[in-house]
Structures are given as C-alpha cells and as structure tokens.
Amino acid sequence: MKYIEIEFSIKPLEMYSEILQSDLCDIGFESFQDTNKGFLAYCQEGLYSEKELNLLIERFIGFNPDVELSTNKKEIEQQDWNAEWEKSYPAVLINNYCYVHAHFHSPLEEVEFNIEISPKMSFGTAHHPTTFQIIELLQNENVEGKNLMDMGSGTGVLAILAKMKGAAYVEAIDNDEWAYKNALENVQTNQSDIVVRYGDSSLLDGEYDVFIANINRNILLQDMQKYSKHIKNGGVLFLSGFYVEDIPILMEEASKYGFSLDRQISKDNWAALRLIKK
Ligand SMILES: C[S@@+](CC[C@H](N)C(=O)[O-])C[C@H]1O[C@@H](n2cnc3c(N)ncnc32)[C@H](O)[C@@H]1O
C-alpha cells in the first residue's frame, strides 16, 4: 500500500503544530514525524483527498491568520507509521490535574489523575482542544456516585477520568469499531470498571446524571433529543467538538429539550459547553 507524505512547514511552530496534526487526523492522516521546520504527515493513498486537505488548510489559516504554512507532497511506500508516530507521541498535562500519557512515559506523582492511553488510530489523546476542554470542565465537576455516559468515547479517556473521579456507573459508546476496541484496551490498562459499547445513540437505554458528547456539530444536532431523553432532570450535558460560531445553533436545539447554558469555554476557536437540564 502506498502512502502520501505531506511535509508541513509552520511558523510559529510550537503554537500550531499539535492542533494542525489533530485536525489532520480527522481527514485520514494517521501518523506524524516532527522536523525542525514543522512535521511530516502520512495518509494512506486511498484515504487521501487533496480537496479536503486544501479546505482544512484554508479553514486553519482563516482561524489563525498569523500562521505561516507551506506544504510539499510526496508518494511513498508503506512503513510502520503508527510505530513511528507512537514513538514521538508527546504526553499532555491538563492544569497540573490530569496527565494523559503513553506507556513509555512515566506517570507524574504530583498530578491527581494519570491516564495511560494507547491511542492507535482513535481520537482522544487530549492533544485536541475538544478533549482538553472537557477534561478542564470535568475538573470542576463532582461526579461522585453519579451515572455517567461518554458518547463518542474515542480512546475512552473521558470515561476513564470520570471513573477515577468516583462516578458510580460509567458507560462509553463509540460507533467506530477501532475506537471501541481501543477504549476496551485502555479501560483494561487503567483498571477501570466501565461498560464499553460499539454503536451510537440508538443503544441508549439508561438514565444519566452526567452525559458527555464530544463528537461534532451535525451529530450533536441530530442526536440532542435522544440524549435529552436519557438525562435526568437537573442532570448535566457536556458538549464539545464544534466551533465557537456553532454555539447559537446548538443552544437553539438544546433549549427545545429544556437545557440551559451554564458555562462555555473555548480554545483555538473550539468551544465546549456545560448545560443543565431543567
Ligand atoms: C471528537 S472524537 C472524541 C473522542 C473522545 N471522547 C475525546 O474526547 O477525545 C469523536 C468520537 O465520536 C465517534 N462518533 C462519531 N459519530 C458518532 C455517533 N453518531 N455515535 C457515537 N460515536 C460517534 C468517533 O468515532 C470518535 O471516536
């Protein structure tokens, strides 16, 4: 199988490299290698779309007008890109509170929650602002003794954190088979007691005090009513996976089912919301 290699040169490098890599994962890029000017990004030839890449770059520059970005494309033969990527995978520290790391990083003693994640191809390493921000919101959330749903669980990182924080019952659902299997693996590594399920909102059959959905604008709009049917009155819904300008349309939909906005945060134009159900 052939791969497409895109060489990215970015200025300023430290600020934008990780965010851009997370965005590239969404359009099929699976591994990255740092260079002194930026990074090399790899995508299977069959999954590569020049149109999607150009749109992503256009949007990225639109949101970050001070960034200088150039690319150079090459076709190459297969290597073990995942192994390469995992080798250079940096750990993420969130507010000195939660440390999301791979097996080759040592846990940090001074941090309250250390989570070991083997990311493979799944989303949820906390590098992306959508994950990072839900972890920040969970930092201030008392989930002790509560029933919690992590919809679109990716690696399972949020479900694992919720269980570590004392949630009584935690369920994680993802409609991507790879993510489902990866969440099972991560749940086992972190010795968490979590029910992991493969599917989508049609699986919902419980009632939750806290419901997390870090997916994307369209799925959240489509499934909001279903989520609301499974959230207790007075319960909390955390939403993430969309841009700041999407907040009004999401709030318009959420308010139809009795949700009001309690808190909103944003990072690199990605928004995360805490809603309360009346
Ligand atoms: C943005 S990632 C979030 C992963 C993780 N919860 C985190 O915070 O890092 C979204 C996840 O939702 C999953 N997903 C997409 N559409 C879905 C749907 N309709 N129902 C359930 N999961 C879905 C994707 O497979 C992906 O793993």
PDB file of C-alpha atoms and ligand atoms in Angstrom:
ATOM      1  CA  MET A   1       0.000   0.000   0.000  1.00  0.00           C
ATOM      2  CA  LYS A   2       1.259   3.463  -0.866  1.00  0.00           C
ATOM      3  CA  TYR A   3       1.199   6.436   1.439  1.00  0.00           C
ATOM      4  CA  ILE A   4       1.016  10.157   0.796  1.00  0.00           C
ATOM      5  CA  GLU A   5       3.591  12.171   2.711  1.00  0.00           C
ATOM      6  CA  ILE A   6       2.925  15.885   3.206  1.00  0.00           C
ATOM      7  CA  GLU A   7       5.763  17.970   4.545  1.00  0.00           C
ATOM      8  CA  PHE A   8       4.392  20.893   6.571  1.00  0.00           C
ATOM      9  CA  SER A   9       6.486  23.956   7.379  1.00  0.00           C
ATOM     10  CA  ILE A  10       4.843  26.103  10.041  1.00  0.00           C
ATOM     11  CA  LYS A  11       5.601  29.356  11.830  1.00  0.00           C
ATOM     12  CA  PRO A  12       5.282  29.731  14.790  1.00  0.00           C
ATOM     13  CA  LEU A  13       5.891  26.019  15.161  1.00  0.00           C
ATOM     14  CA  GLU A  14       5.219  25.389  18.875  1.00  0.00           C
ATOM     15  CA  MET A  15       1.822  27.059  18.817  1.00  0.00           C
ATOM     16  CA  TYR A  16       0.197  25.347  15.873  1.00  0.00           C
ATOM     17  CA  SER A  17       1.847  22.008  15.173  1.00  0.00           C
ATOM     18  CA  GLU A  18      -0.224  19.825  17.553  1.00  0.00           C
ATOM     19  CA  ILE A  19      -3.542  21.444  16.682  1.00  0.00           C
ATOM     20  CA  LEU A  20      -2.923  21.004  12.976  1.00  0.00           C
ATOM     21  CA  GLN A  21      -1.960  17.349  13.498  1.00  0.00           C
ATOM     22  CA  SER A  22      -5.203  16.707  15.404  1.00  0.00           C
ATOM     23  CA  ASP A  23      -7.210  18.303  12.586  1.00  0.00           C
ATOM     24  CA  LEU A  24      -5.349  16.178  10.011  1.00  0.00           C
ATOM     25  CA  CYS A  25      -6.366  13.008  11.903  1.00  0.00           C
ATOM     26  CA  ASP A  26      -9.984  13.940  11.144  1.00  0.00           C
ATOM     27  CA  ILE A  27      -9.341  13.686   7.391  1.00  0.00           C
ATOM     28  CA  GLY A  28      -7.483  10.372   7.418  1.00  0.00           C
ATOM     29  CA  PHE A  29      -3.871  11.229   8.331  1.00  0.00           C
ATOM     30  CA  GLU A  30      -2.617   8.609  10.736  1.00  0.00           C
ATOM     31  CA  SER A  31       0.924   9.427  11.736  1.00  0.00           C
ATOM     32  CA  PHE A  32       3.343  12.314  12.077  1.00  0.00           C
ATOM     33  CA  GLN A  33       7.074  12.882  12.438  1.00  0.00           C
ATOM     34  CA  ASP A  34       8.463  16.151  13.740  1.00  0.00           C
ATOM     35  CA  THR A  35      11.056  18.009  11.670  1.00  0.00           C
ATOM     36  CA  ASN A  36      12.933  21.182  12.570  1.00  0.00           C
ATOM     37  CA  LYS A  37      10.583  23.309  10.430  1.00  0.00           C
ATOM     38  CA  GLY A  38       7.300  21.506  11.138  1.00  0.00           C
ATOM     39  CA  PHE A  39       6.342  17.879  10.606  1.00  0.00           C
ATOM     40  CA  LEU A  40       5.762  15.113   8.053  1.00  0.00           C
ATOM     41  CA  ALA A  41       2.177  13.806   7.908  1.00  0.00           C
ATOM     42  CA  TYR A  42       1.202  10.429   6.438  1.00  0.00           C
ATOM     43  CA  CYS A  43      -2.092   9.277   4.934  1.00  0.00           C
ATOM     44  CA  GLN A  44      -2.945   6.044   3.081  1.00  0.00           C
ATOM     45  CA  GLU A  45      -3.235   6.812  -0.621  1.00  0.00           C
ATOM     46  CA  GLY A  46      -6.835   5.531  -0.758  1.00  0.00           C
ATOM     47  CA  LEU A  47      -7.956   7.793   2.098  1.00  0.00           C
ATOM     48  CA  TYR A  48      -6.186  10.917   0.867  1.00  0.00           C
ATOM     49  CA  SER A  49      -8.261  13.786  -0.554  1.00  0.00           C
ATOM     50  CA  GLU A  50      -6.455  16.845  -1.881  1.00  0.00           C
ATOM     51  CA  LYS A  51      -9.742  18.773  -1.766  1.00  0.00           C
ATOM     52  CA  GLU A  52     -10.288  18.024   1.958  1.00  0.00           C
ATOM     53  CA  LEU A  53      -6.673  18.912   2.743  1.00  0.00           C
ATOM     54  CA  ASN A  54      -6.961  22.258   0.925  1.00  0.00           C
ATOM     55  CA  LEU A  55     -10.239  23.033   2.726  1.00  0.00           C
ATOM     56  CA  LEU A  56      -8.659  22.158   6.083  1.00  0.00           C
ATOM     57  CA  ILE A  57      -5.648  24.403   5.388  1.00  0.00           C
ATOM     58  CA  GLU A  58      -7.903  27.246   4.237  1.00  0.00           C
ATOM     59  CA  ARG A  59     -10.020  26.953   7.396  1.00  0.00           C
ATOM     60  CA  PHE A  60      -6.952  26.649   9.613  1.00  0.00           C
ATOM     61  CA  ILE A  61      -5.387  29.813   8.172  1.00  0.00           C
ATOM     62  CA  GLY A  62      -8.777  31.556   8.442  1.00  0.00           C
ATOM     63  CA  PHE A  63      -8.893  30.850  12.186  1.00  0.00           C
ATOM     64  CA  ASN A  64      -5.185  31.529  12.716  1.00  0.00           C
ATOM     65  CA  PRO A  65      -4.318  34.440  10.401  1.00  0.00           C
ATOM     66  CA  ASP A  66      -0.829  34.911  11.907  1.00  0.00           C
ATOM     67  CA  VAL A  67       0.281  31.384  10.940  1.00  0.00           C
ATOM     68  CA  GLU A  68       2.714  30.845   8.024  1.00  0.00           C
ATOM     69  CA  LEU A  69       2.143  27.474   6.417  1.00  0.00           C
ATOM     70  CA  SER A  70       3.578  25.719   3.376  1.00  0.00           C
ATOM     71  CA  THR A  71       3.308  22.113   2.174  1.00  0.00           C
ATOM     72  CA  ASN A  72       5.157  19.708  -0.078  1.00  0.00           C
ATOM     73  CA  LYS A  73       3.599  16.409  -1.239  1.00  0.00           C
ATOM     74  CA  LYS A  74       5.299  13.043  -1.984  1.00  0.00           C
ATOM     75  CA  GLU A  75       4.123   9.476  -2.660  1.00  0.00           C
ATOM     76  CA  ILE A  76       5.976   6.808  -0.672  1.00  0.00           C
ATOM     77  CA  GLU A  77       5.898   3.075   0.089  1.00  0.00           C
ATOM     78  CA  GLN A  78       4.392   1.753   3.341  1.00  0.00           C
ATOM     79  CA  GLN A  79       6.289   1.813   6.631  1.00  0.00           C
ATOM     80  CA  ASP A  80       5.132   1.270  10.169  1.00  0.00           C
ATOM     81  CA  TRP A  81       3.933   4.841  10.540  1.00  0.00           C
ATOM     82  CA  ASN A  82       1.944   4.096  13.690  1.00  0.00           C
ATOM     83  CA  ALA A  83       5.055   2.846  15.434  1.00  0.00           C
ATOM     84  CA  GLU A  84       6.905   5.975  14.299  1.00  0.00           C
ATOM     85  CA  TRP A  85       4.105   8.204  15.486  1.00  0.00           C
ATOM     86  CA  GLU A  86       3.694   6.446  18.814  1.00  0.00           C
ATOM     87  CA  LYS A  87       7.433   6.890  19.410  1.00  0.00           C
ATOM     88  CA  SER A  88       7.150  10.657  19.060  1.00  0.00           C
ATOM     89  CA  TYR A  89       3.750  10.934  20.780  1.00  0.00           C
ATOM     90  CA  PRO A  90       4.003  13.598  23.486  1.00  0.00           C
ATOM     91  CA  ALA A  91       2.101  13.323  26.778  1.00  0.00           C
ATOM     92  CA  VAL A  92      -0.428  16.022  27.721  1.00  0.00           C
ATOM     93  CA  LEU A  93      -0.710  17.712  31.097  1.00  0.00           C
ATOM     94  CA  ILE A  94      -4.008  19.459  31.806  1.00  0.00           C
ATOM     95  CA  ASN A  95      -3.801  22.145  34.525  1.00  0.00           C
ATOM     96  CA  ASN A  96      -1.457  20.037  36.662  1.00  0.00           C
ATOM     97  CA  TYR A  97      -4.578  17.968  37.304  1.00  0.00           C
ATOM     98  CA  CYS A  98      -4.680  15.201  34.729  1.00  0.00           C
ATOM     99  CA  TYR A  99      -1.765  13.681  32.786  1.00  0.00           C
ATOM    100  CA  VAL A 100      -2.644  11.722  29.659  1.00  0.00           C
ATOM    101  CA  HIS A 101       0.361   9.703  28.579  1.00  0.00           C
ATOM    102  CA  ALA A 102       1.530   6.631  26.680  1.00  0.00           C
ATOM    103  CA  HIS A 103       3.126   3.531  28.227  1.00  0.00           C
ATOM    104  CA  PHE A 104       6.613   4.872  27.528  1.00  0.00           C
ATOM    105  CA  HIS A 105       6.056   7.990  29.705  1.00  0.00           C
ATOM    106  CA  SER A 106       6.325   7.719  33.482  1.00  0.00           C
ATOM    107  CA  PRO A 107       3.252   8.873  35.438  1.00  0.00           C
ATOM    108  CA  LEU A 108       3.612  12.181  37.323  1.00  0.00           C
ATOM    109  CA  GLU A 109       3.349  11.819  41.086  1.00  0.00           C
ATOM    110  CA  GLU A 110       2.201  15.393  41.710  1.00  0.00           C
ATOM    111  CA  VAL A 111      -0.790  15.050  39.366  1.00  0.00           C
ATOM    112  CA  GLU A 112      -4.157  13.878  40.699  1.00  0.00           C
ATOM    113  CA  PHE A 113      -5.077  11.659  37.731  1.00  0.00           C
ATOM    114  CA  ASN A 114      -2.644   9.801  35.482  1.00  0.00           C
ATOM    115  CA  ILE A 115      -4.273   8.108  32.499  1.00  0.00           C
ATOM    116  CA  GLU A 116      -2.349   5.747  30.228  1.00  0.00           C
ATOM    117  CA  ILE A 117      -3.660   5.749  26.675  1.00  0.00           C
ATOM    118  CA  SER A 118      -2.562   3.676  23.713  1.00  0.00           C
ATOM    119  CA  PRO A 119      -4.024   5.928  21.027  1.00  0.00           C
ATOM    120  CA  LYS A 120      -3.515   3.787  17.905  1.00  0.00           C
ATOM    121  CA  MET A 121      -5.853   5.330  15.315  1.00  0.00           C
ATOM    122  CA  SER A 122      -8.524   6.538  17.768  1.00  0.00           C
ATOM    123  CA  PHE A 123      -9.329  10.072  18.783  1.00  0.00           C
ATOM    124  CA  GLY A 124      -8.782  11.050  22.391  1.00  0.00           C
ATOM    125  CA  THR A 125      -5.230  11.675  23.439  1.00  0.00           C
ATOM    126  CA  ALA A 126      -6.125  15.075  24.960  1.00  0.00           C
ATOM    127  CA  HIS A 127      -3.921  16.870  22.420  1.00  0.00           C
ATOM    128  CA  HIS A 128      -7.022  18.152  20.699  1.00  0.00           C
ATOM    129  CA  PRO A 129      -8.759  21.180  22.280  1.00  0.00           C
ATOM    130  CA  THR A 130     -12.141  19.381  22.260  1.00  0.00           C
ATOM    131  CA  THR A 131     -10.843  16.645  24.605  1.00  0.00           C
ATOM    132  CA  PHE A 132      -8.635  19.005  26.591  1.00  0.00           C
ATOM    133  CA  GLN A 133     -11.571  21.292  27.342  1.00  0.00           C
ATOM    134  CA  ILE A 134     -13.904  18.533  28.536  1.00  0.00           C
ATOM    135  CA  ILE A 135     -11.148  17.419  30.906  1.00  0.00           C
ATOM    136  CA  GLU A 136     -10.967  21.024  32.142  1.00  0.00           C
ATOM    137  CA  LEU A 137     -14.744  21.086  32.676  1.00  0.00           C
ATOM    138  CA  LEU A 138     -14.641  17.712  34.447  1.00  0.00           C
ATOM    139  CA  GLN A 139     -12.006  19.109  36.795  1.00  0.00           C
ATOM    140  CA  ASN A 140     -14.747  21.258  38.374  1.00  0.00           C
ATOM    141  CA  GLU A 141     -17.473  18.635  38.219  1.00  0.00           C
ATOM    142  CA  ASN A 142     -18.393  16.456  41.161  1.00  0.00           C
ATOM    143  CA  VAL A 143     -19.284  13.129  39.565  1.00  0.00           C
ATOM    144  CA  GLU A 144     -19.004  11.045  42.734  1.00  0.00           C
ATOM    145  CA  GLY A 145     -21.710   8.400  42.950  1.00  0.00           C
ATOM    146  CA  LYS A 146     -23.242   9.526  39.640  1.00  0.00           C
ATOM    147  CA  ASN A 147     -24.269   7.690  36.455  1.00  0.00           C
ATOM    148  CA  LEU A 148     -22.266   8.977  33.521  1.00  0.00           C
ATOM    149  CA  MET A 149     -22.384   8.469  29.749  1.00  0.00           C
ATOM    150  CA  ASP A 150     -19.426   9.179  27.433  1.00  0.00           C
ATOM    151  CA  MET A 151     -20.964   9.269  23.935  1.00  0.00           C
ATOM    152  CA  GLY A 152     -18.360   9.230  21.134  1.00  0.00           C
ATOM    153  CA  SER A 153     -15.795   7.920  23.573  1.00  0.00           C
ATOM    154  CA  GLY A 154     -12.798   7.507  21.193  1.00  0.00           C
ATOM    155  CA  THR A 155      -9.919   6.170  23.286  1.00  0.00           C
ATOM    156  CA  GLY A 156     -12.231   6.252  26.362  1.00  0.00           C
ATOM    157  CA  VAL A 157     -10.085   8.894  28.054  1.00  0.00           C
ATOM    158  CA  LEU A 158     -13.057  10.911  29.410  1.00  0.00           C
ATOM    159  CA  ALA A 159     -14.895   7.842  30.698  1.00  0.00           C
ATOM    160  CA  ILE A 160     -11.701   6.658  32.415  1.00  0.00           C
ATOM    161  CA  LEU A 161     -11.227  10.056  34.071  1.00  0.00           C
ATOM    162  CA  ALA A 162     -14.879  10.097  35.236  1.00  0.00           C
ATOM    163  CA  LYS A 163     -14.495   6.661  36.812  1.00  0.00           C
ATOM    164  CA  MET A 164     -11.241   7.717  38.507  1.00  0.00           C
ATOM    165  CA  LYS A 165     -13.137  10.728  39.907  1.00  0.00           C
ATOM    166  CA  GLY A 166     -15.609   8.413  41.627  1.00  0.00           C
ATOM    167  CA  ALA A 167     -18.558   8.091  39.232  1.00  0.00           C
ATOM    168  CA  ALA A 168     -20.659   5.109  40.288  1.00  0.00           C
ATOM    169  CA  TYR A 169     -21.524   3.817  36.808  1.00  0.00           C
ATOM    170  CA  VAL A 170     -19.779   4.825  33.587  1.00  0.00           C
ATOM    171  CA  GLU A 171     -20.711   3.798  30.080  1.00  0.00           C
ATOM    172  CA  ALA A 172     -18.778   4.616  26.886  1.00  0.00           C
ATOM    173  CA  ILE A 173     -20.226   4.327  23.370  1.00  0.00           C
ATOM    174  CA  ASP A 174     -18.483   4.811  20.010  1.00  0.00           C
ATOM    175  CA  ASN A 175     -19.655   3.951  16.507  1.00  0.00           C
ATOM    176  CA  ASP A 176     -16.138   3.309  15.225  1.00  0.00           C
ATOM    177  CA  GLU A 177     -15.008  -0.280  15.686  1.00  0.00           C
ATOM    178  CA  TRP A 178     -11.346   0.637  16.047  1.00  0.00           C
ATOM    179  CA  ALA A 179     -12.180   3.224  18.737  1.00  0.00           C
ATOM    180  CA  TYR A 180     -14.442   0.732  20.535  1.00  0.00           C
ATOM    181  CA  LYS A 181     -11.653  -1.875  20.675  1.00  0.00           C
ATOM    182  CA  ASN A 182      -9.103   0.728  21.664  1.00  0.00           C
ATOM    183  CA  ALA A 183     -11.349   2.017  24.503  1.00  0.00           C
ATOM    184  CA  LEU A 184     -11.692  -1.572  25.783  1.00  0.00           C
ATOM    185  CA  GLU A 185      -7.901  -1.849  25.797  1.00  0.00           C
ATOM    186  CA  ASN A 186      -7.420   1.482  27.589  1.00  0.00           C
ATOM    187  CA  VAL A 187     -10.117   0.683  30.144  1.00  0.00           C
ATOM    188  CA  GLN A 188      -8.255  -2.526  30.954  1.00  0.00           C
ATOM    189  CA  THR A 189      -4.864  -0.792  31.132  1.00  0.00           C
ATOM    190  CA  ASN A 190      -6.242   1.754  33.613  1.00  0.00           C
ATOM    191  CA  GLN A 191      -8.113  -0.976  35.534  1.00  0.00           C
ATOM    192  CA  SER A 192     -11.363   0.935  35.168  1.00  0.00           C
ATOM    193  CA  ASP A 193     -14.799  -0.547  35.626  1.00  0.00           C
ATOM    194  CA  ILE A 194     -16.570   0.882  32.557  1.00  0.00           C
ATOM    195  CA  VAL A 195     -19.205  -0.560  30.227  1.00  0.00           C
ATOM    196  CA  VAL A 196     -17.852  -0.042  26.681  1.00  0.00           C
ATOM    197  CA  ARG A 197     -20.311  -0.442  23.789  1.00  0.00           C
ATOM    198  CA  TYR A 198     -19.992  -0.355  19.995  1.00  0.00           C
ATOM    199  CA  GLY A 199     -22.747   1.721  18.363  1.00  0.00           C
ATOM    200  CA  ASP A 200     -24.448   5.084  18.622  1.00  0.00           C
ATOM    201  CA  SER A 201     -27.308   6.878  20.387  1.00  0.00           C
ATOM    202  CA  SER A 202     -29.744   4.126  19.333  1.00  0.00           C
ATOM    203  CA  LEU A 203     -28.113   1.968  22.059  1.00  0.00           C
ATOM    204  CA  LEU A 204     -29.125   4.388  24.828  1.00  0.00           C
ATOM    205  CA  ASP A 205     -31.206   2.637  27.459  1.00  0.00           C
ATOM    206  CA  GLY A 206     -30.217   4.162  30.821  1.00  0.00           C
ATOM    207  CA  GLU A 207     -30.753   7.413  32.731  1.00  0.00           C
ATOM    208  CA  TYR A 208     -27.705   9.559  33.407  1.00  0.00           C
ATOM    209  CA  ASP A 209     -26.799  12.356  35.822  1.00  0.00           C
ATOM    210  CA  VAL A 210     -23.932  13.438  33.594  1.00  0.00           C
ATOM    211  CA  PHE A 211     -23.804  12.987  29.823  1.00  0.00           C
ATOM    212  CA  ILE A 212     -20.706  13.854  27.776  1.00  0.00           C
ATOM    213  CA  ALA A 213     -20.785  14.113  23.978  1.00  0.00           C
ATOM    214  CA  ASN A 214     -17.583  15.232  22.251  1.00  0.00           C
ATOM    215  CA  ILE A 215     -18.479  14.427  18.628  1.00  0.00           C
ATOM    216  CA  ASN A 216     -19.234  17.090  16.019  1.00  0.00           C
ATOM    217  CA  ARG A 217     -21.827  19.781  15.337  1.00  0.00           C
ATOM    218  CA  ASN A 218     -24.044  17.757  12.996  1.00  0.00           C
ATOM    219  CA  ILE A 219     -24.215  14.585  15.080  1.00  0.00           C
ATOM    220  CA  LEU A 220     -24.880  16.631  18.224  1.00  0.00           C
ATOM    221  CA  LEU A 221     -27.736  18.489  16.489  1.00  0.00           C
ATOM    222  CA  GLN A 222     -29.144  15.241  15.124  1.00  0.00           C
ATOM    223  CA  ASP A 223     -28.952  13.301  18.422  1.00  0.00           C
ATOM    224  CA  MET A 224     -29.675  16.003  21.029  1.00  0.00           C
ATOM    225  CA  GLN A 225     -33.297  14.936  21.515  1.00  0.00           C
ATOM    226  CA  LYS A 226     -32.237  11.309  22.065  1.00  0.00           C
ATOM    227  CA  TYR A 227     -29.590  12.393  24.572  1.00  0.00           C
ATOM    228  CA  SER A 228     -32.122  14.514  26.447  1.00  0.00           C
ATOM    229  CA  LYS A 229     -34.470  11.530  26.899  1.00  0.00           C
ATOM    230  CA  HIS A 230     -31.703   9.759  28.823  1.00  0.00           C
ATOM    231  CA  ILE A 231     -30.585  12.655  31.042  1.00  0.00           C
ATOM    232  CA  LYS A 232     -32.244  13.090  34.429  1.00  0.00           C
ATOM    233  CA  ASN A 233     -33.937  16.376  35.298  1.00  0.00           C
ATOM    234  CA  GLY A 234     -31.281  18.544  36.894  1.00  0.00           C
ATOM    235  CA  GLY A 235     -28.631  16.494  35.035  1.00  0.00           C
ATOM    236  CA  VAL A 236     -25.641  17.909  33.176  1.00  0.00           C
ATOM    237  CA  LEU A 237     -24.801  17.684  29.469  1.00  0.00           C
ATOM    238  CA  PHE A 238     -21.251  18.467  28.325  1.00  0.00           C
ATOM    239  CA  LEU A 239     -20.918  19.209  24.610  1.00  0.00           C
ATOM    240  CA  SER A 240     -17.731  19.556  22.577  1.00  0.00           C
ATOM    241  CA  GLY A 241     -16.473  19.031  19.033  1.00  0.00           C
ATOM    242  CA  PHE A 242     -17.607  22.273  17.358  1.00  0.00           C
ATOM    243  CA  TYR A 243     -16.501  25.847  16.804  1.00  0.00           C
ATOM    244  CA  VAL A 244     -17.473  28.949  18.799  1.00  0.00           C
ATOM    245  CA  GLU A 245     -19.710  30.156  15.948  1.00  0.00           C
ATOM    246  CA  ASP A 246     -21.750  26.916  16.203  1.00  0.00           C
ATOM    247  CA  ILE A 247     -22.837  27.671  19.798  1.00  0.00           C
ATOM    248  CA  PRO A 248     -26.089  29.532  18.881  1.00  0.00           C
ATOM    249  CA  ILE A 249     -27.427  26.738  16.659  1.00  0.00           C
ATOM    250  CA  LEU A 250     -26.552  24.074  19.249  1.00  0.00           C
ATOM    251  CA  MET A 251     -28.171  26.117  22.030  1.00  0.00           C
ATOM    252  CA  GLU A 252     -31.286  26.667  19.913  1.00  0.00           C
ATOM    253  CA  GLU A 253     -31.651  22.884  19.554  1.00  0.00           C
ATOM    254  CA  ALA A 254     -30.744  22.122  23.187  1.00  0.00           C
ATOM    255  CA  SER A 255     -33.225  24.681  24.572  1.00  0.00           C
ATOM    256  CA  LYS A 256     -36.072  22.776  22.834  1.00  0.00           C
ATOM    257  CA  TYR A 257     -35.427  19.939  25.292  1.00  0.00           C
ATOM    258  CA  GLY A 258     -35.126  22.058  28.429  1.00  0.00           C
ATOM    259  CA  PHE A 259     -31.356  22.647  28.526  1.00  0.00           C
ATOM    260  CA  SER A 260     -29.891  25.962  29.611  1.00  0.00           C
ATOM    261  CA  LEU A 261     -26.301  27.102  29.191  1.00  0.00           C
ATOM    262  CA  ASP A 262     -24.343  27.115  32.438  1.00  0.00           C
ATOM    263  CA  ARG A 263     -20.746  27.521  31.242  1.00  0.00           C
ATOM    264  CA  GLN A 264     -18.891  27.932  27.984  1.00  0.00           C
ATOM    265  CA  ILE A 265     -15.167  27.794  27.324  1.00  0.00           C
ATOM    266  CA  SER A 266     -13.090  27.945  24.162  1.00  0.00           C
ATOM    267  CA  LYS A 267      -9.583  27.145  22.961  1.00  0.00           C
ATOM    268  CA  ASP A 268      -8.248  27.851  19.458  1.00  0.00           C
ATOM    269  CA  ASN A 269     -11.842  28.626  18.436  1.00  0.00           C
ATOM    270  CA  TRP A 270     -13.082  25.176  19.589  1.00  0.00           C
ATOM    271  CA  ALA A 271     -15.931  25.514  22.085  1.00  0.00           C
ATOM    272  CA  ALA A 272     -17.094  23.323  24.976  1.00  0.00           C
ATOM    273  CA  LEU A 273     -20.353  23.793  26.878  1.00  0.00           C
ATOM    274  CA  ARG A 274     -21.838  22.741  30.205  1.00  0.00           C
ATOM    275  CA  LEU A 275     -25.641  22.630  30.001  1.00  0.00           C
ATOM    276  CA  ILE A 276     -28.170  21.868  32.727  1.00  0.00           C
ATOM    277  CA  LYS A 277     -31.474  20.100  32.099  1.00  0.00           C
ATOM    278  CA  LYS A 278     -34.449  21.662  33.893  1.00  0.00           C
TER     279      LYS A 278
HETATM  280  C1  LIG B   1     -14.024  14.083  18.663  1.00  0.00           C
HETATM  281  S1  LIG B   1     -13.863  12.384  18.977  1.00  0.00           S
HETATM  282  C2  LIG B   1     -13.939  12.377  20.764  1.00  0.00           C
HETATM  283  C3  LIG B   1     -13.250  11.227  21.412  1.00  0.00           C
HETATM  284  C4  LIG B   1     -13.128  11.331  22.939  1.00  0.00           C
HETATM  285  N1  LIG B   1     -14.412  11.338  23.589  1.00  0.00           N
HETATM  286  C5  LIG B   1     -12.368  12.569  23.344  1.00  0.00           C
HETATM  287  O1  LIG B   1     -12.921  13.428  23.992  1.00  0.00           O
HETATM  288  O2  LIG B   1     -11.191  12.672  22.976  1.00  0.00           O
HETATM  289  C6  LIG B   1     -15.461  11.808  18.482  1.00  0.00           C
HETATM  290  C7  LIG B   1     -15.694  10.323  18.574  1.00  0.00           C
HETATM  291  O3  LIG B   1     -17.081  10.106  18.291  1.00  0.00           O
HETATM  292  C8  LIG B   1     -17.246   8.959  17.493  1.00  0.00           C
HETATM  293  N2  LIG B   1     -18.528   9.130  16.797  1.00  0.00           N
HETATM  294  C9  LIG B   1     -18.761   9.816  15.645  1.00  0.00           C
HETATM  295  N3  LIG B   1     -20.086   9.773  15.347  1.00  0.00           N
HETATM  296  C10 LIG B   1     -20.681   9.072  16.341  1.00  0.00           C
HETATM  297  C11 LIG B   1     -22.024   8.682  16.615  1.00  0.00           C
HETATM  298  N4  LIG B   1     -23.027   9.013  15.808  1.00  0.00           N
HETATM  299  N5  LIG B   1     -22.292   7.982  17.733  1.00  0.00           N
HETATM  300  C12 LIG B   1     -21.261   7.596  18.555  1.00  0.00           C
HETATM  301  N6  LIG B   1     -19.965   7.919  18.341  1.00  0.00           N
HETATM  302  C13 LIG B   1     -19.686   8.651  17.259  1.00  0.00           C
HETATM  303  C14 LIG B   1     -15.996   8.923  16.625  1.00  0.00           C
HETATM  304  O4  LIG B   1     -15.741   7.607  16.197  1.00  0.00           O
HETATM  305  C15 LIG B   1     -14.931   9.474  17.570  1.00  0.00           C
HETATM  306  O5  LIG B   1     -14.266   8.437  18.248  1.00  0.00           O
END
